[in-house]
C-alpha positions as semicolon CSV with decimal commas, in nm:
position;residue;x (nm);y (nm);z (nm)
1;M;9,780;13,950;15,022
2;C;10,118;14,130;15,008
3;W;10,399;14,010;14,780
4;E;10,618;13,900;15,073
5;A;10,342;13,674;15,200
6;I;10,293;13,522;14,855
7;V;10,667;13,451;14,827
8;A;10,672;13,296;15,176
9;R;10,391;13,061;15,075
10;L;10,550;12,969;14,743
11;T;10,887;12,885;14,895
12;A;10,737;12,626;15,138
13;P;10,935;12,708;15,455
14;A;10,864;12,371;15,619
15;L;10,998;12,187;15,315
16;R;11,307;12,408;15,303
17;R;11,373;12,346;15,673
18;G;11,334;11,972;15,626
19;L;11,581;11,980;15,339
20;D;11,818;12,189;15,551
21;I;11,813;11,910;15,811
22;L;11,885;11,640;15,552
23;E;12,170;11,842;15,399
24;L;12,317;11,899;15,745
25;L;12,305;11,528;15,830
26;V;12,471;11,417;15,504
27;D;12,815;11,515;15,637
28;Q;12,760;11,379;15,990
29;D;12,877;11,017;16,005
30;E;12,752;10,965;16,362
31;G;12,441;11,179;16,330
32;L;12,333;11,471;16,548
33;R;12,099;11,515;16,843
34;V;11,800;11,744;16,807
35;P;11,959;12,023;17,019
36;E;12,263;12,015;16,791
37;I;12,045;12,038;16,480
38;T;11,859;12,327;16,641
39;Q;12,185;12,508;16,712
40;H;12,330;12,449;16,364
41;L;12,021;12,570;16,180
42;G;11,886;12,827;16,422
43;L;11,543;12,660;16,439
44;P;11,303;12,650;16,735
45;R;11,342;12,320;16,919
46;A;10,973;12,234;16,885
47;T;10,991;12,290;16,509
48;T;11,304;12,074;16,483
49;H;11,137;11,791;16,678
50;E;10,832;11,806;16,450
51;L;11,039;11,805;16,131
52;V;11,270;11,525;16,252
53;N;10,976;11,308;16,353
54;T;10,811;11,363;16,013
55;L;11,132;11,272;15,831
56;A;11,172;10,965;16,053
57;D;10,813;10,858;15,984
58;R;10,889;10,861;15,610
59;G;11,223;10,685;15,654
60;Y;11,445;10,976;15,553
61;V;11,617;10,980;15,893
62;T;11,659;10,734;16,178
63;I;11,654;10,821;16,549
64;S;11,866;10,608;16,780
65;K;11,673;10,493;17,088
66;E;11,997;10,464;17,283
67;T;12,163;10,797;17,199
68;G;11,886;11,007;17,044
69;R;12,112;11,078;16,747
70;V;11,945;11,152;16,416
71;A;12,106;11,009;16,102
72;I;12,028;10,973;15,733
73;G;11,778;10,693;15,664
74;L;11,713;10,443;15,385
75;S;11,460;10,659;15,200
76;A;11,729;10,920;15,145
77;L;11,959;10,644;15,018
78;R;11,689;10,536;14,771
79;L;11,670;10,890;14,635
80;G;12,045;10,892;14,584
81;A;12,032;10,552;14,417
82;G;11,756;10,672;14,185
83;Y;11,966;10,972;14,088
84;E;12,271;10,756;14,028
85;R;12,078;10,516;13,803
86;G;12,007;10,801;13,569
87;L;12,356;10,943;13,585
88;D;12,592;10,780;13,337
89;L;12,878;10,974;13,493
90;A;12,871;10,766;13,809
91;T;12,867;10,431;13,630
92;V;13,121;10,524;13,366
93;G;13,333;10,709;13,619
94;R;13,347;10,410;13,851
95;E;13,461;10,181;13,569
96;C;13,730;10,417;13,441
97;A;13,849;10,520;13,787
98;G;13,877;10,152;13,876
99;E;14,109;10,093;13,581
100;V;14,330;10,385;13,683
101;A;14,332;10,271;14,047
102;R;14,447;9,925;13,946
103;A;14,731;10,081;13,749
104;C;14,859;10,308;14,026
105;G;14,729;10,160;14,352
106;E;14,631;10,503;14,482
107;T;14,294;10,666;14,556
108;V;14,113;10,769;14,238
109;Q;13,811;10,996;14,244
110;V;13,562;11,155;14,005
111;V;13,410;11,492;14,090
112;V;13,144;11,718;13,942
113;R;13,093;12,088;14,005
114;D;12,819;12,239;14,220
115;G;12,873;12,614;14,200
116;G;13,207;12,683;14,362
117;F;13,236;12,333;14,506
118;A;13,363;11,997;14,383
119;V;13,130;11,708;14,470
120;F;13,270;11,354;14,485
121;I;13,055;11,105;14,291
122;V;13,309;10,820;14,266
123;R;13,590;10,702;14,491
124;I;13,812;10,398;14,441
125;D;14,026;10,334;14,748
126;S;14,402;10,294;14,750
127;K;14,546;9,948;14,800
128;Y;14,776;10,081;15,073
129;S;14,697;10,082;15,444
130;V;14,799;10,449;15,465
131;R;14,547;10,616;15,238
132;L;14,343;10,929;15,198
133;V;13,987;10,925;15,325
134;S;13,708;11,089;15,129
135;Q;13,339;11,015;15,089
136;V;13,108;11,001;14,791
137;G;12,874;11,298;14,820
138;S;13,117;11,518;15,011
139;R;13,176;11,874;14,887
140;L;13,503;12,065;14,896
141;P;13,584;12,415;14,772
142;A;13,676;12,371;14,406
143;S;13,972;12,607;14,436
144;C;14,129;12,379;14,700
145;T;14,130;12,056;14,498
146;A;14,298;11,944;14,177
147;G;13,968;11,803;14,053
148;G;13,788;12,125;14,135
149;K;14,049;12,334;13,956
150;A;14,016;12,108;13,651
151;L;13,643;12,183;13,649
152;L;13,705;12,556;13,694
153;S;13,946;12,557;13,399
154;A;13,648;12,493;13,169
155;L;13,461;12,805;13,282
156;S;13,459;13,140;13,109
157;A;13,608;13,453;13,265
158;R;13,256;13,576;13,339
159;E;13,160;13,254;13,517
160;L;13,477;13,265;13,726
161;D;13,406;13,627;13,817
162;E;13,057;13,534;13,934
163;L;13,185;13,249;14,150
164;F;13,491;13,431;14,285
165;P;13,431;13,808;14,267
166;N;13,708;13,885;14,519
167;D;13,973;13,726;14,738
168;K;13,728;13,684;15,026
169;S;13,513;13,452;14,817
170;L;13,793;13,193;14,810
171;K;13,753;12,939;15,090
172;Q;14,071;12,801;15,244
173;M;14,125;12,457;15,394
174;T;14,499;12,473;15,466
175;S;14,771;12,737;15,466
176;N;14,855;12,626;15,108
177;S;14,503;12,680;14,972
178;I;14,457;12,942;14,702
179;S;14,375;13,270;14,874
180;T;14,382;13,525;14,591
181;R;14,200;13,561;14,260
182;K;14,532;13,633;14,093
183;R;14,673;13,293;14,188
184;L;14,345;13,119;14,101
185;L;14,330;13,270;13,753
186;S;14,696;13,190;13,696
187;E;14,647;12,823;13,789
188;V;14,332;12,800;13,580
189;E;14,516;12,937;13,278
190;T;14,802;12,690;13,332
191;A;14,548;12,408;13,353
192;R;14,394;12,510;13,021
193;E;14,734;12,514;12,853
194;R;14,859;12,175;12,971
195;G;14,528;11,992;13,018
196;W;14,570;11,889;13,382
197;T;14,585;12,038;13,731
198;E;14,757;11,966;14,058
199;E;14,741;12,048;14,425
200;F;14,991;12,004;14,705
201;C;14,857;12,013;15,061
202;E;14,579;12,254;14,960
203;S;14,278;12,056;15,085
204;N;14,470;11,828;15,320
205;D;14,803;11,898;15,488
206;H;14,926;11,550;15,398
207;A;14,799;11,498;15,044
208;A;14,900;11,573;14,687
209;C;14,682;11,528;14,383
210;V;14,665;11,555;14,004
211;A;14,347;11,575;13,796
212;A;14,218;11,609;13,441
213;P;13,883;11,733;13,306
214;V;13,632;11,497;13,143
215;Y;13,430;11,615;12,842
216;D;13,106;11,476;12,700
217;R;13,005;11,432;12,336
218;L;12,891;11,795;12,319
219;G;13,228;11,923;12,434
220;N;13,107;12,019;12,783
221;C;13,327;11,959;13,086
222;V;13,102;11,734;13,294
223;A;13,347;11,594;13,548
224;A;13,710;11,560;13,648
225;M;13,914;11,256;13,746
226;S;14,185;11,280;14,011
227;I;14,452;11,068;14,176
228;S;14,523;11,151;14,540
229;V;14,841;11,041;14,714
230;P;14,980;11,084;15,069
231;T;15,281;11,316;15,051
232;P;15,532;11,050;15,172
233;R;15,463;10,861;14,847
234;W;15,482;11,175;14,630
235;G;15,770;11,297;14,416
236;D;15,842;11,441;14,071
237;T;15,885;11,098;13,911
238;E;15,565;10,969;14,069
239;K;15,375;11,283;13,968
240;E;15,476;11,241;13,605
241;H;15,339;10,887;13,610
242;Y;15,014;10,992;13,780
243;V;14,961;11,273;13,528
244;E;14,991;11,024;13,244
245;L;14,746;10,788;13,413
246;V;14,486;11,051;13,501
247;L;14,495;11,199;13,150
248;G;14,440;10,852;13,009
249;G;14,160;10,784;13,254
250;A;13,983;11,112;13,175
251;K;14,007;11,040;12,801
252;A;13,873;10,689;12,848
253;M;13,581;10,825;13,046
254;A;13,513;11,088;12,779
255;R;13,511;10,823;12,505
256;R;13,258;10,614;12,698
257;L;13,042;10,923;12,731
258;G;13,042;10,957;12,355
259;A;13,310;11,220;12,310
260;S;13,542;11,210;12,012
261;V;13,882;11,194;12,178
262;P;14,210;11,124;11,993
263;S;14,407;10,825;12,117
């Protein structure tokens, strides 16, 4: 048997395709029909039907009888719950973010890094009717968010080079998003010096945000806490207050994770 055939067998193509379907559906609130899944993933329709039916049989997706839309099922939720039970970050982050949210009334989030992306693991909603909408589990380019930039500030020059080897590797979400390595490295260096990061309309045209990194007992940056605010409620005075709160929240979270943090 040739090496390519061995690799193909070892990588379990059916499993990979099934996981591709689940990962695609995670960001689809209303689900997708089989033809749409086929188009997104470039799979044969018969293969997609077979995989979807298998996932539905095991409870990982549901199929609406009325619309034919495929959505994430309870078995997938159980996997996420199992992961969260073993992840102190989510529990501790929710407690600390809740304290910060009560102090400022705005949306407070905790993110972790997945390669060049920031993944939201905690969100505490704003008390205001006009608020920013984000979802736990969603992924945004780290360079576009204050939380993501806080996480990037803990990386070495080599790690940053691997993630962002050139300007084209930087994903943009708005016209204000970082588009050059020079600007990224400059903001990362500023974040290291002052201990917090900010963004203004870089992931959302109507949002501003400040964030601070969270360290564990071993000194590793394991998360970042952020406060996100609609731009009509944003100003220099407000930002100064939010920076103070998010720094305090990140330190409180670090202490609960066992880090030795000065008061």
